[in-house]
Short mmCIF file of C-alpha atoms in Angstrom, two decimals:
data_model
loop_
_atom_site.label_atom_id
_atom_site.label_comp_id
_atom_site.label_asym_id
_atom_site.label_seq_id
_atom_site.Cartn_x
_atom_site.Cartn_y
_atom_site.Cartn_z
CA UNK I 23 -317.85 -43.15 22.70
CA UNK I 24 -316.10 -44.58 25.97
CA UNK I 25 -318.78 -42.94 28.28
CA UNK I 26 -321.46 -44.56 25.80
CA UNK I 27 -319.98 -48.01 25.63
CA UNK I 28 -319.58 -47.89 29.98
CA UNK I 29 -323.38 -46.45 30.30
CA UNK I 30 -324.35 -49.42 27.80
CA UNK I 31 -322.64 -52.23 30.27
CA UNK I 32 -323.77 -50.80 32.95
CA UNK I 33 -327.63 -50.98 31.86
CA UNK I 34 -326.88 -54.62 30.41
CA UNK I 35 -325.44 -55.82 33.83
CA UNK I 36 -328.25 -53.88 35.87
CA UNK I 37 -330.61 -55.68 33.44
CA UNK I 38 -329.16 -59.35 34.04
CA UNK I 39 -329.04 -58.37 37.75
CA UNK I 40 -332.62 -57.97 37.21
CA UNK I 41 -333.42 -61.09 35.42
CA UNK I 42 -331.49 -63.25 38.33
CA UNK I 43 -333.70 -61.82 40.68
CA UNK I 44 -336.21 -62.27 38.99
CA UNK I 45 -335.76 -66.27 38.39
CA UNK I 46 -334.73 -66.63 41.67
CA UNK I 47 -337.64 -64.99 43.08
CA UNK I 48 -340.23 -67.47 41.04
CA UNK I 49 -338.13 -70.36 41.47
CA UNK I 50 -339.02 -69.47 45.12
CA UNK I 51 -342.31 -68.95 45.08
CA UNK I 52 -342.65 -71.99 42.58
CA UNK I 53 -340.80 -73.70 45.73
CA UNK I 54 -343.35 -72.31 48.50
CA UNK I 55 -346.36 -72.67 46.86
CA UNK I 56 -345.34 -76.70 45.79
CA UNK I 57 -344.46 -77.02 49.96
CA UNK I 58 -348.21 -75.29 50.87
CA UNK I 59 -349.76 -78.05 48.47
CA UNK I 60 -348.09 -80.83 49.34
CA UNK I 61 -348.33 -79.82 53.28
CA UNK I 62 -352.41 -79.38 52.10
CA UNK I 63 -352.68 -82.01 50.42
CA UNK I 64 -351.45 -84.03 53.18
CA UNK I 65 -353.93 -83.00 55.81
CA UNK I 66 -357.21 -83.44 53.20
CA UNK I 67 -356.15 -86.85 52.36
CA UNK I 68 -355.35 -87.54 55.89
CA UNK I 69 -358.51 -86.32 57.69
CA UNK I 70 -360.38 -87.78 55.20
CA UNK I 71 -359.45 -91.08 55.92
CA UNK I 72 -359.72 -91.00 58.89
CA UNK I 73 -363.05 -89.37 58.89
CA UNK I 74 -363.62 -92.74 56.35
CA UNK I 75 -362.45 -94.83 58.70
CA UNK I 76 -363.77 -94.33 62.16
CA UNK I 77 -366.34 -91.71 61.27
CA UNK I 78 -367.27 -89.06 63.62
CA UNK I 79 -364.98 -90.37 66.00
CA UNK I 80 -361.99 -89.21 63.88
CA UNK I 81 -363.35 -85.33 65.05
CA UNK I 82 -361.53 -85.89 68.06
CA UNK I 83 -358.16 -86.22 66.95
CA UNK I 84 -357.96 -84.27 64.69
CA UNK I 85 -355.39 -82.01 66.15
CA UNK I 86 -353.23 -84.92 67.09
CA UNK I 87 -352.80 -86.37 63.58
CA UNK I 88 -352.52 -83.16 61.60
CA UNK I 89 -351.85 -80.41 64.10
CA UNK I 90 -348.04 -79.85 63.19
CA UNK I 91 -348.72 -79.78 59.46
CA UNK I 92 -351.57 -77.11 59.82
CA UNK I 93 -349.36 -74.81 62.41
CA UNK I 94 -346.39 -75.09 60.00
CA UNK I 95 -348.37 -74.21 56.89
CA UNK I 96 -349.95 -71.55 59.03
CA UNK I 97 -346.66 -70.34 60.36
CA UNK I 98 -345.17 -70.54 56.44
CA UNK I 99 -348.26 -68.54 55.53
CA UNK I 100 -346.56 -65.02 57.26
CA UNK I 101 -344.00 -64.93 54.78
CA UNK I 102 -346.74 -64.31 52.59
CA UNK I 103 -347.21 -60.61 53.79
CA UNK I 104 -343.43 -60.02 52.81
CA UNK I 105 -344.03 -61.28 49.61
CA UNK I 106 -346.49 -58.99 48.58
CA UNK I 107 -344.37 -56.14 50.33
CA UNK I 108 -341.30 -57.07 48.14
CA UNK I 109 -343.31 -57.31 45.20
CA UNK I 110 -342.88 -61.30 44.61
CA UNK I 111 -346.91 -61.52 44.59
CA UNK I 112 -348.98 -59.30 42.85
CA UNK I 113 -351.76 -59.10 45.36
CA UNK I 114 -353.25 -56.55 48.14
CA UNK I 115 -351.47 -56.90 51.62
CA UNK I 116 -354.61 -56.42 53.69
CA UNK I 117 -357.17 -58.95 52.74
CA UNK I 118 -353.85 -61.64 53.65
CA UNK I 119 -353.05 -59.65 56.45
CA UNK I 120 -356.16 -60.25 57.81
CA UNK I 121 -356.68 -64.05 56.66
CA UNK I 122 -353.25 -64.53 58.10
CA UNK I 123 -353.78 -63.18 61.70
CA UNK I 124 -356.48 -64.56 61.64
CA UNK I 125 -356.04 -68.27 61.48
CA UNK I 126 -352.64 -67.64 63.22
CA UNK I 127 -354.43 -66.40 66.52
CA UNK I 128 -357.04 -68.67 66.22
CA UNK I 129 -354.12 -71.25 65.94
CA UNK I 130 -352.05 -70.43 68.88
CA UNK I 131 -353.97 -68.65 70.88
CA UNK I 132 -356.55 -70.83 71.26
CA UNK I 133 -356.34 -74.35 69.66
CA UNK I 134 -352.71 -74.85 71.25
CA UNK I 135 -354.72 -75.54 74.55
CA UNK I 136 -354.47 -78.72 75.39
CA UNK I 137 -357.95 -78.82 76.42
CA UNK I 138 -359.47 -77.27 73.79
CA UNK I 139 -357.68 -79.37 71.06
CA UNK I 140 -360.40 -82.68 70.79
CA UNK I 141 -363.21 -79.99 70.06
CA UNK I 142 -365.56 -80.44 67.26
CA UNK I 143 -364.75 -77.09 65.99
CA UNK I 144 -361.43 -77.83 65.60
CA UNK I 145 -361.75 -80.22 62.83
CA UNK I 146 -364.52 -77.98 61.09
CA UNK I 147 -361.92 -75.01 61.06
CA UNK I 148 -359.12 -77.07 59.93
CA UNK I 149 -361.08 -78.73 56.87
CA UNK I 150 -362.28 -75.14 55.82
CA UNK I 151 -358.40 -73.57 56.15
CA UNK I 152 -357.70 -76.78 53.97
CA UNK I 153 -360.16 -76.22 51.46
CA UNK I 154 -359.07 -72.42 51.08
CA UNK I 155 -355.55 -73.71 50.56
CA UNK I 156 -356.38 -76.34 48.32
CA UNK I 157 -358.42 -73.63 46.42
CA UNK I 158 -355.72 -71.07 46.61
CA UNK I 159 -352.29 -72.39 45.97
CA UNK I 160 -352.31 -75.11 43.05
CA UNK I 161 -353.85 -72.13 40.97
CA UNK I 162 -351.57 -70.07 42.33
CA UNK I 163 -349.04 -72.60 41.36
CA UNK I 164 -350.04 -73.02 37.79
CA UNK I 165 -350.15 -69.60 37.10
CA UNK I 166 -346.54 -69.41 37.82
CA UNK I 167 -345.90 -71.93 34.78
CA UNK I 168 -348.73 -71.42 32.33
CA UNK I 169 -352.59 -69.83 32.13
CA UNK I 170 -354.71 -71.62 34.69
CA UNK I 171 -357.66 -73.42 33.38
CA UNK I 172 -360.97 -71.55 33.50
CA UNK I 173 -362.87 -73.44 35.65
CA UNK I 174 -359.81 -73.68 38.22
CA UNK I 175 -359.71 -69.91 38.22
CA UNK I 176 -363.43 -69.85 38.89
CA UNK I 177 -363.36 -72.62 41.45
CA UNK I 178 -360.44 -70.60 43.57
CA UNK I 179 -362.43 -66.77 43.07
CA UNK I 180 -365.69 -67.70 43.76
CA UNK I 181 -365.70 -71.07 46.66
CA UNK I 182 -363.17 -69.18 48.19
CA UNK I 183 -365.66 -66.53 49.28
CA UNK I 184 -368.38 -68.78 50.58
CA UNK I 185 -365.57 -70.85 52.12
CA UNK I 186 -363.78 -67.65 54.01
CA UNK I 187 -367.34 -67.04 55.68
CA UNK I 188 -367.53 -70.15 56.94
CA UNK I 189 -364.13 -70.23 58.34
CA UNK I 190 -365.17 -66.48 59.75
CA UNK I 191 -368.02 -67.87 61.57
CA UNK I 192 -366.05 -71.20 63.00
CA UNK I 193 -363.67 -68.84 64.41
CA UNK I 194 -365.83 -66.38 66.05
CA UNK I 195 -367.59 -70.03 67.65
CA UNK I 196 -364.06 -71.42 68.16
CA UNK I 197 -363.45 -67.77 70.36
CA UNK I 198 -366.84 -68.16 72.40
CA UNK I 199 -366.31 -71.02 73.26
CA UNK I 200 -362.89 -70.18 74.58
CA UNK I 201 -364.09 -67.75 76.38
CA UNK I 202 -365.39 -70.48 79.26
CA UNK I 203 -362.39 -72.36 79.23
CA UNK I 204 -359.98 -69.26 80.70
CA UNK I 205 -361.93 -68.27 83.00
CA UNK I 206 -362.70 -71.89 84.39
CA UNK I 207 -359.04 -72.72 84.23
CA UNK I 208 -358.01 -69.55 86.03
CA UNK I 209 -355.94 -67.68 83.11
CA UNK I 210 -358.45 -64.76 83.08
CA UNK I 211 -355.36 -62.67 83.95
CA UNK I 212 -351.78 -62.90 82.30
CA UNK I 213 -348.30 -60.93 83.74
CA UNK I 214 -346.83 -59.99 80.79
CA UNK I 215 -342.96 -59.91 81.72
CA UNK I 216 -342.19 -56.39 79.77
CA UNK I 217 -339.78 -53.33 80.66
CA UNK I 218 -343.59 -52.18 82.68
CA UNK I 219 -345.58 -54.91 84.65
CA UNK I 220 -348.40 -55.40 82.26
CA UNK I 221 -351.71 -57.68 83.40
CA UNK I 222 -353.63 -59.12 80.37
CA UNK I 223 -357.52 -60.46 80.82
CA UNK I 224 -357.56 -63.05 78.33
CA UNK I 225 -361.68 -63.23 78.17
CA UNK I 226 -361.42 -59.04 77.32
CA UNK I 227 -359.11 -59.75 75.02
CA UNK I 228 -361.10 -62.56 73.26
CA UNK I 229 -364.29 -60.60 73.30
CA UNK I 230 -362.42 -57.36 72.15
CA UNK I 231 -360.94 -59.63 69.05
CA UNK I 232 -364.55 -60.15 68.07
CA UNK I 233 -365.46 -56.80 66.77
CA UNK I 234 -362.25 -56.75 65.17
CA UNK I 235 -362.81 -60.22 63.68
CA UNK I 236 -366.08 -58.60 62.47
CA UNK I 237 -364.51 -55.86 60.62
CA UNK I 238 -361.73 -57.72 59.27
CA UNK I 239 -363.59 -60.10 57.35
CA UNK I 240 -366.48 -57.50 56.32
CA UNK I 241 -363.02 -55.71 54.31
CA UNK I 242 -361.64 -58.80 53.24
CA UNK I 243 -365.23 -60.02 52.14
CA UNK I 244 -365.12 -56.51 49.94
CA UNK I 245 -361.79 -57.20 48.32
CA UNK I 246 -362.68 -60.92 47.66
CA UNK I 247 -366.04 -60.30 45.57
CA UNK I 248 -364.20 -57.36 43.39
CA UNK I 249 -361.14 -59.91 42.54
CA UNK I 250 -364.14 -62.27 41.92
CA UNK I 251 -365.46 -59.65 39.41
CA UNK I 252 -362.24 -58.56 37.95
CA UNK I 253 -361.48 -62.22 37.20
CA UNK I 254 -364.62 -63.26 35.98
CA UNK I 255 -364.36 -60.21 33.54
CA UNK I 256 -361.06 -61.42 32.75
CA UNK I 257 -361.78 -64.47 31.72
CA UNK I 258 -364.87 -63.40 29.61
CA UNK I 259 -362.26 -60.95 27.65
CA UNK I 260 -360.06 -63.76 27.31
CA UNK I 261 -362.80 -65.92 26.00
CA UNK I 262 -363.99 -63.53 23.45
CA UNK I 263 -360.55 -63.35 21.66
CA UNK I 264 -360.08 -66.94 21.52
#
């Protein structure tokens, strides 16, 4: 009786430890997601005024008047990868892994140059990382309080896929056109102040991200059209019962 009455609390305080963690872990995301919105939201309505306002002039500055938004919703976007590793998000790690290096290279690697930062190509890769967000976390949002309308779910799983290409190719541009710039500007080669010496050739490196750039969004383009499919088959299920 005693050893049945301690196993019994024991479960029932293991299963309200549970249930914290578990409200504590969406009140978290609910928190994340709201920031990535808002911070989203912010640069759309801001470029597009400006884009309104002084037409393709605007282009220029873009990474003046919304630079520090996009690098901290970029830079919030890592803990991403340690949600889905904890479990908080129910989602593959390496589609995001590769989305996520992605735009974070791009970011810092090469948009961070001062000289590089009034570029056409940085407003078209900044409006396309927008629109994926502004795709990706309100539905992501919702789903964390109710269902997600219909057409939003088929808005997020199949723009985001033509929208992801685009970015893809605006990045690859965005890295050729680097290219130029390093070796112009003298930073071909980089000491690297490690335990061992270590000389990096930034152009090598850039053309040696391409192939990789290639390959990462050739598996991410994969994953995205079956979670197109398995959503769209979702939703037809769901329609049929109603």
């Amino acid at each position: 009786m005693f050893s049945t009455g301690k196993y019994n609390n024991q479960h029932h305080n293991r299963h309200g430890e549970e249930e914290i963690r578990s409200r504590i872990g969406l009140a978290y995301l609910f928190l994340y997601y709201l920031l990535q919105f808002c911070g989203h939201t912010w640069i759309f309505a801001n470029m597009s005024a400006r884009f309104l306002s002084f037409g393709s002039d605007a282009l220029a500055g873009t990474f003046y008047f919304v630079g520090v938004m996009m690098s901290l919703c970029q830079l919030l976007s890592i803990l991403e990868l340690f949600h889905i590793a904890d479990g908080l998000e129910n989602c593959r790690l390496l589609p995001r892994f590769v989305q996520v290096m992605e735009r974070n290279l791009i970011l810092f690697l090469i948009i961070n140059q001062e000289e590089f930062q009034s570029r056409t190509i940085v407003c078209v890769l900044f409006f396309l990382w927008n629109v994926s967000g502004l795709l990706r976390y309100p539905c992501e949002l919702l789903r964390l309080i109710s269902t997600p309308a219909p057409s939003l779910l088929w808005a997020r799983y199949t723009l985001s896929v033509p929208v992801y290409g685009l970015s893809v190719i605006a990045e690859g541009i965005s890295v050729l056109q680097a290219l130029p710039y390093y070796e112009s500007q003298g930073n071909s080669s980089e000491q690297l102040h490690v335990p061992v010496s270590v000389y990096v050739n930034f152009p090598y490196l850039l053309m040696a991200y391409l192939p990789l750039l290639a390959l990462g969004a050739g598996i991410t383009f994969r994953i995205l059209l079956q979670e197109r499919r398995q959503s769209l088959v979702s939703m037809n299920k769901k329609t049929k019962r109603e």
